[in-house]
Amino acid sequence: MENPADNATRKLNARMFGKLIVVAVMMFGFGYLLVPLYKQICELTGINILAFQETEGMKVKPIDNSQVDKSRTITVEFDANTQGPFRFRPTVSSMQVHPGEMTQVLYEVVNTQSRSVEAQAIPSYAPQQAAAHFKKVECFCFQQQTLAASQAKQMPVVFYLDKDLPKDVKTITLSYTFFEVGGHDNKKAETKPAAVAG
């Protein structure tokens, strides 16, 4: 004769097994639906839309910058100064740009020392009023640069001129001063202990 306790345990086990099967099926279904659900959310919110379009085989058209003022041409001159063990210069002395046009220029630096150095660049502008309209998107001046012994490096500046640049400004000079951060002491100062009165 079957024990009622064993019968109840079998029923509990069967119910638990059924619940586990349902949970496993739901988890599999959720995982299966996650990718299309993610794509729908991205499409609705605009997040990761370029990656989604590329996976669907769509070509993303390049955006035409309608903010470029082709009726004006500004001469941008590049200058370089150093304070420290460097050779530092722009790769071009000047270029013609239109306000709103994205432009890149390279600066070259050489560490002339047989040791590694930390350095920083500080920009300045002439005329001063142009500073507010000179927009840098990428610049080596945003952070300190580490140069190994005798290392040469090319560093980009990506910029555009604001279309609200005053009409009387025809030439802008971008000048960088490149200097060693913290300096370097070849000799340590020696301190002698003070004489003790006896």
GROMACS .gro file of C-alpha atoms in nm:
model
  198
    1MET     CA    1   0.000   0.000   0.000
    2GLU     CA    2   0.134   0.341  -0.098
    3ASN     CA    3   0.235   0.581   0.175
    4PRO     CA    4   0.031   0.907   0.158
    5ALA     CA    5   0.346   1.107   0.244
    6ASP     CA    6   0.531   0.959  -0.058
    7ASN     CA    7   0.233   1.035  -0.280
    8ALA     CA    8   0.229   1.400  -0.163
    9THR     CA    9   0.604   1.429  -0.220
   10ARG     CA   10   0.565   1.293  -0.575
   11LYS     CA   11   0.294   1.548  -0.648
   12LEU     CA   12   0.510   1.833  -0.509
   13ASN     CA   13   0.806   1.715  -0.717
   14ALA     CA   14   0.587   1.694  -1.030
   15ARG     CA   15   0.457   2.048  -0.971
   16MET     CA   16   0.809   2.179  -0.910
   17PHE     CA   17   0.933   2.006  -1.228
   18GLY     CA   18   0.647   2.162  -1.425
   19LYS     CA   19   0.730   2.507  -1.287
   20LEU     CA   20   1.098   2.464  -1.375
   21ILE     CA   21   1.003   2.364  -1.732
   22VAL     CA   22   0.785   2.677  -1.763
   23VAL     CA   23   1.065   2.901  -1.626
   24ALA     CA   24   1.320   2.745  -1.866
   25VAL     CA   25   1.087   2.796  -2.165
   26MET     CA   26   1.022   3.157  -2.060
   27MET     CA   27   1.396   3.226  -2.023
   28PHE     CA   28   1.467   3.076  -2.366
   29GLY     CA   29   1.185   3.282  -2.518
   30PHE     CA   30   1.311   3.601  -2.353
   31GLY     CA   31   1.666   3.539  -2.479
   32TYR     CA   32   1.533   3.466  -2.828
   33LEU     CA   33   1.324   3.785  -2.836
   34LEU     CA   34   1.596   4.004  -2.682
   35VAL     CA   35   1.777   4.081  -3.011
   36PRO     CA   36   1.471   4.202  -3.208
   37LEU     CA   37   1.347   4.383  -2.898
   38TYR     CA   38   1.686   4.556  -2.863
   39LYS     CA   39   1.679   4.659  -3.229
   40GLN     CA   40   1.328   4.802  -3.190
   41ILE     CA   41   1.428   5.002  -2.882
   42CYS     CA   42   1.741   5.133  -3.058
   43GLU     CA   43   1.537   5.230  -3.362
   44LEU     CA   44   1.276   5.413  -3.154
   45THR     CA   45   1.526   5.597  -2.933
   46GLY     CA   46   1.792   5.660  -3.201
   47ILE     CA   47   2.061   5.484  -2.995
   48ASN     CA   48   2.311   5.285  -3.202
   49ILE     CA   49   2.109   5.364  -3.515
   50LEU     CA   50   2.415   5.367  -3.746
   51ALA     CA   51   2.521   5.018  -3.642
   52PHE     CA   52   2.162   4.897  -3.693
   53GLN     CA   53   2.143   5.049  -4.040
   54GLU     CA   54   2.476   4.899  -4.139
   55THR     CA   55   2.365   4.552  -4.029
   56GLU     CA   56   2.051   4.591  -4.237
   57GLY     CA   57   2.262   4.673  -4.543
   58MET     CA   58   2.160   5.039  -4.559
   59LYS     CA   59   2.414   5.296  -4.666
   60VAL     CA   60   2.447   5.599  -4.444
   61LYS     CA   61   2.478   5.911  -4.657
   62PRO     CA   62   2.750   6.156  -4.555
   63ILE     CA   63   2.609   6.467  -4.395
   64ASP     CA   64   2.660   6.783  -4.597
   65ASN     CA   65   2.769   7.060  -4.362
   66SER     CA   66   2.539   7.346  -4.453
   67GLN     CA   67   2.713   7.565  -4.193
   68VAL     CA   68   3.022   7.621  -4.413
   69ASP     CA   69   3.035   7.981  -4.530
   70LYS     CA   70   3.204   7.948  -4.870
   71SER     CA   71   3.167   8.319  -4.937
   72ARG     CA   72   3.446   8.394  -4.683
   73THR     CA   73   3.805   8.272  -4.674
   74ILE     CA   74   4.018   8.316  -4.364
   75THR     CA   75   4.395   8.271  -4.353
   76VAL     CA   76   4.498   8.070  -4.045
   77GLU     CA   77   4.867   8.098  -3.962
   78PHE     CA   78   5.041   7.847  -3.735
   79ASP     CA   79   5.322   7.928  -3.495
   80ALA     CA   80   5.524   7.727  -3.241
   81ASN     CA   81   5.737   7.818  -2.940
   82THR     CA   82   5.918   7.595  -2.692
   83GLN     CA   83   6.036   7.617  -2.337
   84GLY     CA   84   6.238   7.304  -2.279
   85PRO     CA   85   6.432   7.032  -2.460
   86PHE     CA   86   6.220   7.018  -2.777
   87ARG     CA   87   6.213   7.088  -3.147
   88PHE     CA   88   5.854   7.191  -3.215
   89ARG     CA   89   5.691   7.318  -3.533
   90PRO     CA   90   5.374   7.305  -3.744
   91THR     CA   91   5.395   7.099  -4.064
   92VAL     CA   92   5.245   7.393  -4.260
   93SER     CA   93   5.287   7.764  -4.189
   94SER     CA   94   4.932   7.863  -4.297
   95MET     CA   95   4.617   7.750  -4.474
   96GLN     CA   96   4.299   7.899  -4.618
   97VAL     CA   97   3.976   7.790  -4.450
   98HIS     CA   98   3.607   7.877  -4.474
   99PRO     CA   99   3.413   7.946  -4.152
  100GLY     CA  100   3.234   7.625  -4.046
  101GLU     CA  101   3.474   7.401  -4.240
  102MET     CA  102   3.641   7.118  -4.043
  103THR     CA  103   4.018   7.141  -4.086
  104GLN     CA  104   4.320   6.948  -3.957
  105VAL     CA  105   4.678   7.059  -3.909
  106LEU     CA  106   4.972   6.860  -3.770
  107TYR     CA  107   5.238   6.977  -3.529
  108GLU     CA  108   5.567   6.789  -3.495
  109VAL     CA  109   5.768   6.763  -3.177
  110VAL     CA  110   6.104   6.598  -3.110
  111ASN     CA  111   6.237   6.529  -2.760
  112THR     CA  112   6.605   6.619  -2.789
  113GLN     CA  113   6.693   6.466  -2.451
  114SER     CA  114   6.815   6.116  -2.366
  115ARG     CA  115   6.540   6.090  -2.104
  116SER     CA  116   6.163   6.075  -2.112
  117VAL     CA  117   5.973   6.399  -2.051
  118GLU     CA  118   5.619   6.509  -1.969
  119ALA     CA  119   5.507   6.815  -2.163
  120GLN     CA  120   5.204   7.035  -2.221
  121ALA     CA  121   5.104   7.283  -2.491
  122ILE     CA  122   4.922   7.611  -2.429
  123PRO     CA  123   4.747   7.783  -2.722
  124SER     CA  124   4.715   8.156  -2.787
  125TYR     CA  125   4.536   8.346  -3.063
  126ALA     CA  126   4.578   8.669  -3.253
  127PRO     CA  127   4.371   8.874  -3.279
  128GLN     CA  128   4.243   8.800  -2.928
  129GLN     CA  129   3.878   8.836  -3.036
  130ALA     CA  130   3.919   8.531  -3.261
  131ALA     CA  131   3.975   8.301  -2.962
  132ALA     CA  132   3.601   8.270  -2.890
  133HIS     CA  133   3.537   8.166  -3.252
  134PHE     CA  134   3.825   7.916  -3.289
  135LYS     CA  135   3.667   7.579  -3.202
  136LYS     CA  136   3.903   7.286  -3.145
  137VAL     CA  137   3.744   6.940  -3.180
  138GLU     CA  138   4.069   6.750  -3.118
  139CYS     CA  139   4.395   6.889  -2.988
  140PHE     CA  140   4.716   6.760  -2.832
  141CYS     CA  141   4.686   7.056  -2.595
  142PHE     CA  142   4.390   6.892  -2.418
  143GLN     CA  143   4.625   6.668  -2.218
  144GLN     CA  144   4.988   6.624  -2.119
  145GLN     CA  145   5.213   6.447  -2.365
  146THR     CA  146   5.473   6.186  -2.268
  147LEU     CA  147   5.776   6.174  -2.496
  148ALA     CA  148   6.034   5.899  -2.468
  149ALA     CA  149   6.404   5.975  -2.508
  150SER     CA  150   6.470   6.118  -2.858
  151GLN     CA  151   6.109   6.045  -2.963
  152ALA     CA  152   5.954   6.232  -3.256
  153LYS     CA  153   5.578   6.264  -3.268
  154GLN     CA  154   5.314   6.417  -3.496
  155MET     CA  155   5.013   6.560  -3.313
  156PRO     CA  156   4.688   6.669  -3.480
  157VAL     CA  157   4.469   6.973  -3.421
  158VAL     CA  158   4.119   6.942  -3.569
  159PHE     CA  159   3.929   7.270  -3.568
  160TYR     CA  160   3.672   7.492  -3.735
  161LEU     CA  161   3.602   7.862  -3.725
  162ASP     CA  162   3.265   7.968  -3.593
  163LYS     CA  163   3.048   8.122  -3.867
  164ASP     CA  164   2.989   8.420  -3.633
  165LEU     CA  165   3.355   8.521  -3.663
  166PRO     CA  166   3.356   8.901  -3.710
  167LYS     CA  167   3.368   9.003  -4.076
  168ASP     CA  168   3.673   9.225  -4.027
  169VAL     CA  169   3.889   8.925  -3.920
  170LYS     CA  170   4.074   8.805  -4.229
  171THR     CA  171   4.376   8.638  -4.064
  172ILE     CA  172   4.407   8.437  -3.742
  173THR     CA  173   4.732   8.318  -3.586
  174LEU     CA  174   4.722   8.002  -3.374
  175SER     CA  175   5.034   7.982  -3.162
  176TYR     CA  176   5.137   7.704  -2.923
  177THR     CA  177   5.397   7.717  -2.649
  178PHE     CA  178   5.521   7.366  -2.571
  179PHE     CA  179   5.691   7.328  -2.234
  180GLU     CA  180   5.816   7.057  -2.001
  181VAL     CA  181   5.589   6.993  -1.705
  182GLY     CA  182   5.761   6.991  -1.368
  183GLY     CA  183   6.111   7.048  -1.507
  184HIS     CA  184   6.408   6.818  -1.437
  185ASP     CA  185   6.680   6.852  -1.175
  186ASN     CA  186   7.004   6.681  -1.266
  187LYS     CA  187   7.149   6.735  -0.924
  188LYS     CA  188   6.972   6.686  -0.596
  189ALA     CA  189   7.015   6.960  -0.344
  190GLU     CA  190   7.226   6.846  -0.055
  191THR     CA  191   7.129   6.950   0.293
  192LYS     CA  192   7.371   6.944   0.580
  193PRO     CA  193   7.248   6.882   0.933
  194ALA     CA  194   7.258   7.186   1.156
  195ALA     CA  195   7.535   7.190   1.419
  196VAL     CA  196   7.413   7.096   1.762
  197ALA     CA  197   7.527   7.324   2.040
  198GLY     CA  198   7.710   7.124   2.307
   0.00000   0.00000   0.00000
